Tab-separated table of C-alpha atoms and ligand atoms in Angstrom:
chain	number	residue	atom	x	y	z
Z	1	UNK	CA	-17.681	-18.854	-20.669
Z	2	UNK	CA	-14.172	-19.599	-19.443
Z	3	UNK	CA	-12.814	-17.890	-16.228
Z	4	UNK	CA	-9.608	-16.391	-16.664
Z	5	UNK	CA	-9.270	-14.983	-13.425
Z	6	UNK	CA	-11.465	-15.281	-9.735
Z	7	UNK	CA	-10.899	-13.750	-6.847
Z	8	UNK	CA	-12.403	-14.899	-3.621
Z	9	UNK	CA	-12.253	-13.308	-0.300
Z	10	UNK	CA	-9.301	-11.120	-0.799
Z	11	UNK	CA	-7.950	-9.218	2.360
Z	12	UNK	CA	-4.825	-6.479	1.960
Z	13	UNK	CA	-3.745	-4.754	5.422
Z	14	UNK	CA	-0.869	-2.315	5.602
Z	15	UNK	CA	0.085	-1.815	8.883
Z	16	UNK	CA	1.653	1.642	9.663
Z	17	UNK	CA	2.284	3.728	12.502
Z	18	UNK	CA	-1.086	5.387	13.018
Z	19	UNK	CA	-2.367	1.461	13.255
Z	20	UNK	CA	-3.290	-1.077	10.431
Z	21	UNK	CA	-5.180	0.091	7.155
Z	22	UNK	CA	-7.812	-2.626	5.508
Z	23	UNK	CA	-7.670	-1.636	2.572
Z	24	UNK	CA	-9.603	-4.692	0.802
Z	25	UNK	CA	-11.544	-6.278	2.964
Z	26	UNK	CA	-13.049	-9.621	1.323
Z	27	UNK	CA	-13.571	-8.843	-2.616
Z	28	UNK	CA	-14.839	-11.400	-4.676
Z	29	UNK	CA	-15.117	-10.806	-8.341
Z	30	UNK	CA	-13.944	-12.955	-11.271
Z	31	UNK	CA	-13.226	-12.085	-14.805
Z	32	UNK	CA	-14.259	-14.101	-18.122
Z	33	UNK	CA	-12.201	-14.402	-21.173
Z	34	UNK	CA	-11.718	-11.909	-23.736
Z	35	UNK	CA	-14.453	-9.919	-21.643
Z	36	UNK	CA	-13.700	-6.265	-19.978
Z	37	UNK	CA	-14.245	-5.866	-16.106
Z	38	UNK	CA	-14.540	-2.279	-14.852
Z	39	UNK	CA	-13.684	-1.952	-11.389
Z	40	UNK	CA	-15.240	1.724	-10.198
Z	41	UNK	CA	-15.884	3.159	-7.004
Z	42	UNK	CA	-14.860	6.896	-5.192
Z	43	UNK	CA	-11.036	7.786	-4.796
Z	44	UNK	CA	-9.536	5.995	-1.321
Z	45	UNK	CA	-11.672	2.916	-1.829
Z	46	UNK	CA	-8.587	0.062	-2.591
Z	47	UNK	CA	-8.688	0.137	-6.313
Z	48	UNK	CA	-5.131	0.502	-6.850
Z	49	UNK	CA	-4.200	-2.340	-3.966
Z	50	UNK	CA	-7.147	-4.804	-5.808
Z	51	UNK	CA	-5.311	-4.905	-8.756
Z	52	UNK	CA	-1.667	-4.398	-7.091
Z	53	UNK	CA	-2.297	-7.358	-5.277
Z	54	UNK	CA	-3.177	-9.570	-8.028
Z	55	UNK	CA	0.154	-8.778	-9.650
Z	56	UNK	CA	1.434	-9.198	-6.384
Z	57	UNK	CA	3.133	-5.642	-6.418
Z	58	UNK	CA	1.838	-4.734	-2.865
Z	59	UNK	CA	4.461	-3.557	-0.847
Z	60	UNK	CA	5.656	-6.197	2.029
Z	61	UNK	CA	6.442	-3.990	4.973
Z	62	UNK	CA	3.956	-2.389	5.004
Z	63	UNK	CA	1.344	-4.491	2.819
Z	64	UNK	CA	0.137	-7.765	3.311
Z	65	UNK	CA	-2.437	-10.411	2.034
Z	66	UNK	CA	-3.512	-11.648	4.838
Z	67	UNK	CA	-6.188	-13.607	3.374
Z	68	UNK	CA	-7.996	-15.247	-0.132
Z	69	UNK	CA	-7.121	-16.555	-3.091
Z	70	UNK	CA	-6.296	-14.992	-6.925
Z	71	UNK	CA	-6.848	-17.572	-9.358
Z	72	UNK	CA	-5.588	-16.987	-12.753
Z	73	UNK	CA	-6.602	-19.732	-15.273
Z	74	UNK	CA	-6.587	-22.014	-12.287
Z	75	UNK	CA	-3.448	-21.233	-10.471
Z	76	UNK	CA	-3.621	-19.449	-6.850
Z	77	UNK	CA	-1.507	-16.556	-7.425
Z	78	UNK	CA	-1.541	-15.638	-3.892
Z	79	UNK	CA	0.604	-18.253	-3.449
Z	80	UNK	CA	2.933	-17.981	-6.234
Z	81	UNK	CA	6.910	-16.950	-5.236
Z	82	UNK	CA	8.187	-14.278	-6.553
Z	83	UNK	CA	10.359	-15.969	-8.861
Z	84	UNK	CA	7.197	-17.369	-10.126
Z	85	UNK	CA	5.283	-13.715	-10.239
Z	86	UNK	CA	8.328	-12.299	-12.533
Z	87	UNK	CA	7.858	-14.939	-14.852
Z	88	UNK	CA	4.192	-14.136	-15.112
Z	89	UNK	CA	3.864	-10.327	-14.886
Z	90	UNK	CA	4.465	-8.640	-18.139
Z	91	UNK	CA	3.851	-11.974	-19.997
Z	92	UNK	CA	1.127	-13.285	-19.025
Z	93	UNK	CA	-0.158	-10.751	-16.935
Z	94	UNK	CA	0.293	-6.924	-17.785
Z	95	UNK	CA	-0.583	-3.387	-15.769
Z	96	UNK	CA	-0.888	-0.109	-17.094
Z	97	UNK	CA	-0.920	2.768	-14.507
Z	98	UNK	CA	-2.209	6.012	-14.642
Z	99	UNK	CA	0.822	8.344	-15.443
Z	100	UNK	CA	2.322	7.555	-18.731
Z	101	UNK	CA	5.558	9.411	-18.209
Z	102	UNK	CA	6.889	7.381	-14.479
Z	103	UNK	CA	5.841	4.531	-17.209
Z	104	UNK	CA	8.595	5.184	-19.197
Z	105	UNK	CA	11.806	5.456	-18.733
Z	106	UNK	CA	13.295	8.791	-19.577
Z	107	UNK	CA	16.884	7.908	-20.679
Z	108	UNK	CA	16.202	5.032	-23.185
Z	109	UNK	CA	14.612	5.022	-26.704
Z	110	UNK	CA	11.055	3.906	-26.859
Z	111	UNK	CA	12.369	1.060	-29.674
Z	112	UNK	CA	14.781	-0.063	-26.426
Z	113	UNK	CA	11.571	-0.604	-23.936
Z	114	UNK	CA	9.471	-1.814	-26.659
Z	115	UNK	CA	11.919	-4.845	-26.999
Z	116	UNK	CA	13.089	-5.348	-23.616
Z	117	UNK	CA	10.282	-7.665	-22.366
Z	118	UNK	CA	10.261	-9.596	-25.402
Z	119	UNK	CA	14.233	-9.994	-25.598
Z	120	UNK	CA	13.703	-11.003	-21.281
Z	121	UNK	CA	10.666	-13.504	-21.722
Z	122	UNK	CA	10.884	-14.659	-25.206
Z	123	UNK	CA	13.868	-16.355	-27.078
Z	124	UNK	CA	13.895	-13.643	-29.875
Z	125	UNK	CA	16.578	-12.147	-32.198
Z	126	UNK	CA	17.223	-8.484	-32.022
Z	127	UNK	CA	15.629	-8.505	-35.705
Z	128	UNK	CA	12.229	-10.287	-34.569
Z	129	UNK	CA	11.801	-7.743	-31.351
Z	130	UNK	CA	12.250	-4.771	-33.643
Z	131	UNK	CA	9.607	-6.165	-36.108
Z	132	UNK	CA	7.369	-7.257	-33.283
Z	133	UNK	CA	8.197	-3.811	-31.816
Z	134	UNK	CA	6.523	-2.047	-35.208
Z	135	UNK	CA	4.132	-4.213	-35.295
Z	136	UNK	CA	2.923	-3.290	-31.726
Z	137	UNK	CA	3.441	0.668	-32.356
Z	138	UNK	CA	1.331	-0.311	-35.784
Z	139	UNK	CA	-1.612	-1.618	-33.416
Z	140	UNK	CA	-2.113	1.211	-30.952
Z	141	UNK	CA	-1.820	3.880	-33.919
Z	142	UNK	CA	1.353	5.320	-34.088
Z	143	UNK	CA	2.509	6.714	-37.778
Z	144	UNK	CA	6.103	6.257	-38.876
Z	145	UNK	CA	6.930	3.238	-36.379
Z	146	UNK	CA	10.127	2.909	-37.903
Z	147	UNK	CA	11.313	6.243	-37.465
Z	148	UNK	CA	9.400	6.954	-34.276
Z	149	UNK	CA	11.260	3.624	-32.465
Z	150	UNK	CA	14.620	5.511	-32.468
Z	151	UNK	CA	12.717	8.172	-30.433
Z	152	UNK	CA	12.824	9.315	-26.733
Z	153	UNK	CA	9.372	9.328	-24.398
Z	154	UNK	CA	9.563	13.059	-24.593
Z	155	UNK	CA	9.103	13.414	-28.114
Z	156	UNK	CA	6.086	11.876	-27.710
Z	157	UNK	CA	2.465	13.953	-26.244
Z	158	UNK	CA	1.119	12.649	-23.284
Z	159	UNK	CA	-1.716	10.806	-25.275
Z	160	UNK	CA	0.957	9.152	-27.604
Z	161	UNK	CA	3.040	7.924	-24.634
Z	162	UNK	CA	0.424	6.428	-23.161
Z	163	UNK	CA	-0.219	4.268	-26.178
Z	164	UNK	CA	3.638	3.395	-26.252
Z	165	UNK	CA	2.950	2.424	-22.658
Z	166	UNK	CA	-0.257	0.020	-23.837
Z	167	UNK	CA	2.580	-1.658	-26.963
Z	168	UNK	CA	5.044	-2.053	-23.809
Z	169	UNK	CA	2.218	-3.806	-21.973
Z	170	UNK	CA	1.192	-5.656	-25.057
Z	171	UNK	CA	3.640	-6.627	-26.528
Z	172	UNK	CA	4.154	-10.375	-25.160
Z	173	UNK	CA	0.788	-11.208	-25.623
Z	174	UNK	CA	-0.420	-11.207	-22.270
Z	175	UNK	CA	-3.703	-12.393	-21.492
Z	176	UNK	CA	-4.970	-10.112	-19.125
Z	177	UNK	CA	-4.429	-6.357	-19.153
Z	178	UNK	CA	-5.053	-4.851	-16.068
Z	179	UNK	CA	-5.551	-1.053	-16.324
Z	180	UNK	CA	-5.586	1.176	-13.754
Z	181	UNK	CA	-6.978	4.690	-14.076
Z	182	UNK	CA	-5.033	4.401	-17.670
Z	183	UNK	CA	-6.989	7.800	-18.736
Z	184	UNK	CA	-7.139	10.007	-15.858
Z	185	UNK	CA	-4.244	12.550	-16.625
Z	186	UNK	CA	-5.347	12.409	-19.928
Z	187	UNK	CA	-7.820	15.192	-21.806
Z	188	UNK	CA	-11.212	14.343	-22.995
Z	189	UNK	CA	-10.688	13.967	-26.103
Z	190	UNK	CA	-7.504	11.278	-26.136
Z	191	UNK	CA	-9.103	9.900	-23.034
Z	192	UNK	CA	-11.799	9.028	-26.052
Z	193	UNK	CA	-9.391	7.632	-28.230
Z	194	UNK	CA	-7.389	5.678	-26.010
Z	195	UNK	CA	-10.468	3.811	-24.338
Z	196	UNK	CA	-11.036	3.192	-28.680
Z	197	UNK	CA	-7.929	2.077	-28.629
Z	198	UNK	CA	-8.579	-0.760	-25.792
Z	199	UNK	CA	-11.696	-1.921	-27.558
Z	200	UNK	CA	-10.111	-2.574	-30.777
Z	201	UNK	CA	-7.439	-4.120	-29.160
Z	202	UNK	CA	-9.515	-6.092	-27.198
Z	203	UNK	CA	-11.006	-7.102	-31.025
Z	204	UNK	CA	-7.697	-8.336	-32.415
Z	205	UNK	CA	-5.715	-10.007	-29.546
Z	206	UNK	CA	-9.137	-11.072	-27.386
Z	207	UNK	CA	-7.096	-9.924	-24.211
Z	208	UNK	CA	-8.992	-9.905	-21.005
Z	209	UNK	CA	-9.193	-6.564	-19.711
Z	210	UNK	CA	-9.633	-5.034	-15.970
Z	211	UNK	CA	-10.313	-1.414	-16.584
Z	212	UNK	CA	-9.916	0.729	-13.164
Z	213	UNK	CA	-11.907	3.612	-12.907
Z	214	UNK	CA	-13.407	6.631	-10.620
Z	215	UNK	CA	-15.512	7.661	-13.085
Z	216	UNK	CA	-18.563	5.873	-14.368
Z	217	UNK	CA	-18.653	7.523	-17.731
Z	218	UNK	CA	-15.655	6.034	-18.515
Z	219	UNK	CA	-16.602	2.331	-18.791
Z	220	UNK	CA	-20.218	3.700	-20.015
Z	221	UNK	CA	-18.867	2.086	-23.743
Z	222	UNK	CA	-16.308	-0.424	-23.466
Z	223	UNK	CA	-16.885	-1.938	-19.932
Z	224	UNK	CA	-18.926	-5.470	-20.266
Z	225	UNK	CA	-19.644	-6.418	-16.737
Z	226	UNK	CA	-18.850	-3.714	-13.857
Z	227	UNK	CA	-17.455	-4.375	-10.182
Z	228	UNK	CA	-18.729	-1.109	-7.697
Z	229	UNK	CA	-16.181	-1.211	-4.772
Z	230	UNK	CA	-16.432	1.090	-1.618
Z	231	UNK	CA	-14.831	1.112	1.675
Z	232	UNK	CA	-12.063	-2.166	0.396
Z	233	UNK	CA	-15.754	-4.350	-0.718
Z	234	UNK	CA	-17.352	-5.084	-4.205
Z	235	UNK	CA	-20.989	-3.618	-2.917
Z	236	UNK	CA	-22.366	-4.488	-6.312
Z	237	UNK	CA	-21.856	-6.427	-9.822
Z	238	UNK	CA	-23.366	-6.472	-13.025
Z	239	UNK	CA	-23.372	-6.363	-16.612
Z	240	UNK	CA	-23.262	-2.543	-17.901
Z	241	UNK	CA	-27.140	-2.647	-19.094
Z	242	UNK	CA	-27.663	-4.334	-14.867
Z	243	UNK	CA	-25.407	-1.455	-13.753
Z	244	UNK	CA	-26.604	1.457	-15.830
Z	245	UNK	CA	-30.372	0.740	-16.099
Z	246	UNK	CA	-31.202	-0.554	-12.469
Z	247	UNK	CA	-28.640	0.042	-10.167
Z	248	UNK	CA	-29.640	-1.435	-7.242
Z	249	UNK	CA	-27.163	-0.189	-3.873
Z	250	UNK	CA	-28.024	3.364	-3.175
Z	251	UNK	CA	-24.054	3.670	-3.587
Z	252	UNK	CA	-24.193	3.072	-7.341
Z	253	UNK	CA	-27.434	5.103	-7.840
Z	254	UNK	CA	-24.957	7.872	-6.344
Z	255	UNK	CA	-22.229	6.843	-8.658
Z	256	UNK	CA	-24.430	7.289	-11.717
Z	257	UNK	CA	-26.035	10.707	-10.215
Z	258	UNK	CA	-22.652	12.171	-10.594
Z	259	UNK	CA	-21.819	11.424	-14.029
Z	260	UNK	CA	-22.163	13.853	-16.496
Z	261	UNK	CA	-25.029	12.661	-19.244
Z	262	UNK	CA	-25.022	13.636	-22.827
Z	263	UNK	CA	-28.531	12.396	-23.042
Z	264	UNK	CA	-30.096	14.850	-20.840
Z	265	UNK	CA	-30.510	17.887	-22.394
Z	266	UNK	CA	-30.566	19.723	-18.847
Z	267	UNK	CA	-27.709	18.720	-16.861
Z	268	UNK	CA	-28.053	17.539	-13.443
Z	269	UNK	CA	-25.188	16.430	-11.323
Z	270	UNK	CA	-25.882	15.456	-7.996
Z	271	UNK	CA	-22.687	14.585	-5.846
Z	272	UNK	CA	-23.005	11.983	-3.039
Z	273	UNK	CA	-22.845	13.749	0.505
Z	274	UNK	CA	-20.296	12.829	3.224
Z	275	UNK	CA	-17.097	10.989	2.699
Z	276	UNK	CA	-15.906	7.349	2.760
Z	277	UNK	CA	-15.151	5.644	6.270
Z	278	UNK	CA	-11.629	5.908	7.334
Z	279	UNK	CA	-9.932	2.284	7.001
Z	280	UNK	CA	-8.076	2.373	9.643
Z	281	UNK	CA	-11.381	1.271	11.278
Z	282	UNK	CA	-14.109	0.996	8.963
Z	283	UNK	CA	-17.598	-0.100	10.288
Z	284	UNK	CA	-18.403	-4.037	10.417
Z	285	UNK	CA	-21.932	-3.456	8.929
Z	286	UNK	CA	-22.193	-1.866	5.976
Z	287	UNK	CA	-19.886	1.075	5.003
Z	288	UNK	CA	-22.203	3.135	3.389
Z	289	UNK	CA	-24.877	3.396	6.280
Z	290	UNK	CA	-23.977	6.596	7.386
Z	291	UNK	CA	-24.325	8.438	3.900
Z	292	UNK	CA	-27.159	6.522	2.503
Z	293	UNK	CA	-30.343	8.358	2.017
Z	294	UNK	CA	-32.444	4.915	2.618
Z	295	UNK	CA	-30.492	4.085	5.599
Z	296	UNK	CA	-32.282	1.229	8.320
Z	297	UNK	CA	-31.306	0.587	11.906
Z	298	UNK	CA	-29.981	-3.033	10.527
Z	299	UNK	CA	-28.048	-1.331	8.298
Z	300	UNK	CA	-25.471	0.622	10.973
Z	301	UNK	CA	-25.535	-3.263	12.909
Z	302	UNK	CA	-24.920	-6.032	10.578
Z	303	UNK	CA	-23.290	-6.274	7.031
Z	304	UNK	CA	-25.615	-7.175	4.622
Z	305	UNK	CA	-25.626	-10.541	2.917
Z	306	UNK	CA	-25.106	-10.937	-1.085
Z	307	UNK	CA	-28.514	-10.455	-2.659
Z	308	UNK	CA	-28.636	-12.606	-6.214
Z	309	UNK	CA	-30.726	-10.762	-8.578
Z	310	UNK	CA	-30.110	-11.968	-11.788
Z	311	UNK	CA	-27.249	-14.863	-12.936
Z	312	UNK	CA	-24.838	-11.516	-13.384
Z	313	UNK	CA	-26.294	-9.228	-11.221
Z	314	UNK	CA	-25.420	-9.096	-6.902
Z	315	UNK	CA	-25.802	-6.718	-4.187
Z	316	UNK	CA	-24.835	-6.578	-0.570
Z	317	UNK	CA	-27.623	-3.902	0.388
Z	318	UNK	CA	-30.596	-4.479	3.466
Z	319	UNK	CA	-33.003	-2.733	0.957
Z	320	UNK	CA	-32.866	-6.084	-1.323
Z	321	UNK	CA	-32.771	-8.289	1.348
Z	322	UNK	CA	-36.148	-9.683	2.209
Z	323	UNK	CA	-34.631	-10.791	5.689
Z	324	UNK	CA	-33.949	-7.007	6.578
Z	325	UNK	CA	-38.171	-7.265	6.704
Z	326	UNK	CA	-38.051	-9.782	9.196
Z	327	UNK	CA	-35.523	-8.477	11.597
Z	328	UNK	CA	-37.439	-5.223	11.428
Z	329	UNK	CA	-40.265	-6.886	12.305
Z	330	UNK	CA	-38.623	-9.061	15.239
Z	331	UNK	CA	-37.944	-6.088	16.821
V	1	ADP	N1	1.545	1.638	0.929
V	1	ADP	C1	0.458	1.959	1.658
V	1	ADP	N2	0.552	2.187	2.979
V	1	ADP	C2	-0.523	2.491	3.720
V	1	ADP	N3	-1.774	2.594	3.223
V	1	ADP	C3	-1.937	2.382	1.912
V	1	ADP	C4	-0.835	2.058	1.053
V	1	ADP	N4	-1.318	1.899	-0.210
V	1	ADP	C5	-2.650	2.133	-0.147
V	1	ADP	N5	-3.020	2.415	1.133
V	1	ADP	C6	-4.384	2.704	1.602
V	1	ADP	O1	-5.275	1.764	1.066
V	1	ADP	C7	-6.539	2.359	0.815
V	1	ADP	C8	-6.974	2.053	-0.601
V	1	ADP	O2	-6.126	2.735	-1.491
V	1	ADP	P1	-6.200	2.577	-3.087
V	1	ADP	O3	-6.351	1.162	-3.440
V	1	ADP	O4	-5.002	3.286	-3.617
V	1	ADP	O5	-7.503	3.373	-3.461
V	1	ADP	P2	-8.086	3.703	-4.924
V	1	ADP	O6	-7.165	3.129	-5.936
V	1	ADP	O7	-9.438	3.104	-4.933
V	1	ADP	O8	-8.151	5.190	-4.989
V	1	ADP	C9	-6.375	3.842	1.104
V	1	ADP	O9	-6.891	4.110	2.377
V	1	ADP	C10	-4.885	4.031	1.066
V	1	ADP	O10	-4.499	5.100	1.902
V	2	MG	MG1	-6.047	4.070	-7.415
């Protein structure tokens, strides 16, 4: 399998008044072609700045990379000018973020913002954009595309705009789709449709897809490998089946305690206690010492080392390290 994307060691700081935030703090993770990456983990826990700084949209004051690499088929985008980044994002690169109507702009017709990105990045008559333009409203199921391009975004339910939103992104063929929380103002029900929507999409144009999540349930059906971030690190990867069936840092166990289950007839949700660490200064060793229930004294003093458990499947936890054993015994 083919690589489309690897990041190694990435570091984002912002540096504000009340002192410097590390937001990522060393995330490796890569993505393969035409699979889908889900990227979950609590609320505060540099999500948002993972994927902003691959698109290289993280504000500089206050934001910085200060370290690692992004390479996209090869190329170290960390490195790119931004010349070079607005030639890539929307084209070959495209985000989707979580509100659907600061997507959009308010004042133009959704036909108009449909065809702007192809009319900027590719040499195309009007007549082309508009047919690409149905085309695109064709593939993320909205009826009457030629009627409905000569529309505003309020015309349109929330659901609906967020689809126009997915055609914008779309629409020059990108190969990677990054998505970040693209569901969560959205109601069950075309939160449903529109993670459909991503699979099928997925089917026809074989885009790579990095879906960003808080919720676990989410990814539970399109997801094909999953990244668990906490505290600005990727704590654990694996395919869904590695992630879902033996979870292996306490952290994801927690994760998948708090999701609701259709398959359990009696429902029991069990949130995890405490709260992230503050990044201003988050611990060295590892983050999640002070609300794990399996916690070790090596555990509040060193981070723990990547654990290989399968080809797919990693985990920075003492429990799977056999040298936690050994320093436990040292003492
Ligand atoms: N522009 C910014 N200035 C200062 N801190 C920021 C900024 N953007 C994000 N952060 C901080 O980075 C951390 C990670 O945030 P984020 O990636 O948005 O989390 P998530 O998407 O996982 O909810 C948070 O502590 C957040 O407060
Ligand atoms: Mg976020």
């Amino acid at each position: 399998m083919e690589k489309i994307l690897e990041v190694e060691n990435l570091h984002v700081t912002f540096t504000t008044y009340g002192g410097t935030v590390k937001a990522v703090r060393g995330v490796d993770f890569h993505l393969n072609e035409g699979e889908t990456l889900a990227i979950v983990g609590e609320s505060g826990c540099g999500k948002s700045v993972t994927s902003n700084a691959i698109m290289r949209l993280i504000p500089d004051p206050p934001g910085k990379i200060t370290n690692g690499t992004i390479l996209f088929k090869g190329e170290n985008l960390a490195a790119f000018s931004e010349k070079k980044m607005r030639s890539i994002r929307g084209v070959d690169i495209s985000m989707i973020f979580q509100d659907p109507m600061t997507a959009l702009n308010p004042t133009l017709t959704i036909g108009t913002q449909l065809m702007e990105g192809l009319q900027e990045h590719r040499n195309v008559s009007g007549k082309e954009a508009r047919k690409k333009a149905i085309e695109m409203m064709d593939l993320v199921g909205i009826p009457n595309p030629e009627e409905r391009l000569k529309q505003y975004p309020h015309q349109f339910s929330g659901g609906m705009r967020q689809r126009i939103v997915i055609a914008i992104a779309l629409i020059c063929e990108p190969d990677l789709l990054i998505a970040d929380e693209p569901t969560t103002a959205l109601d069950v029900t075309i939160q449903a449709q529109i993670l459909e929507l991503f699979e099928k999409i997925q089917g026809t144009t074989g885009v790579s897809i990095i879906l960003i999540t808080h919720d676990l349930g989410v990814v539970a059906k399109i997801a094909d490998r999953i990244a668990v971030m906490y505290a600005g690190k990727i704590i654990e990867t694996g395919t869904k089946r590695e992630i879902f069936y033996n979870p292996q840092h306490p952290y994801t166990q927690g994760l998948l305690n708090s999701v609701p289950r259709l398959d359990l007839a009696e429902e029991r949700l069990t949130p995890i206690d405490g709260t992230p660490p503050d990044l201003f200064s988050p611990p060295d060793a590892c983050p999640f010492a002070a609300r794990c229930p399996y916690v070790m004294e090596v555990c509040d003093k060193v981070y723990p080392a990547k654990t290989e458990l399968t080809g797919s499947h990693r985990v920075n936890c003492w429990l799977q390290d056999d040298r936690a054993k050994q320093l436990i015994a040292v003492k």
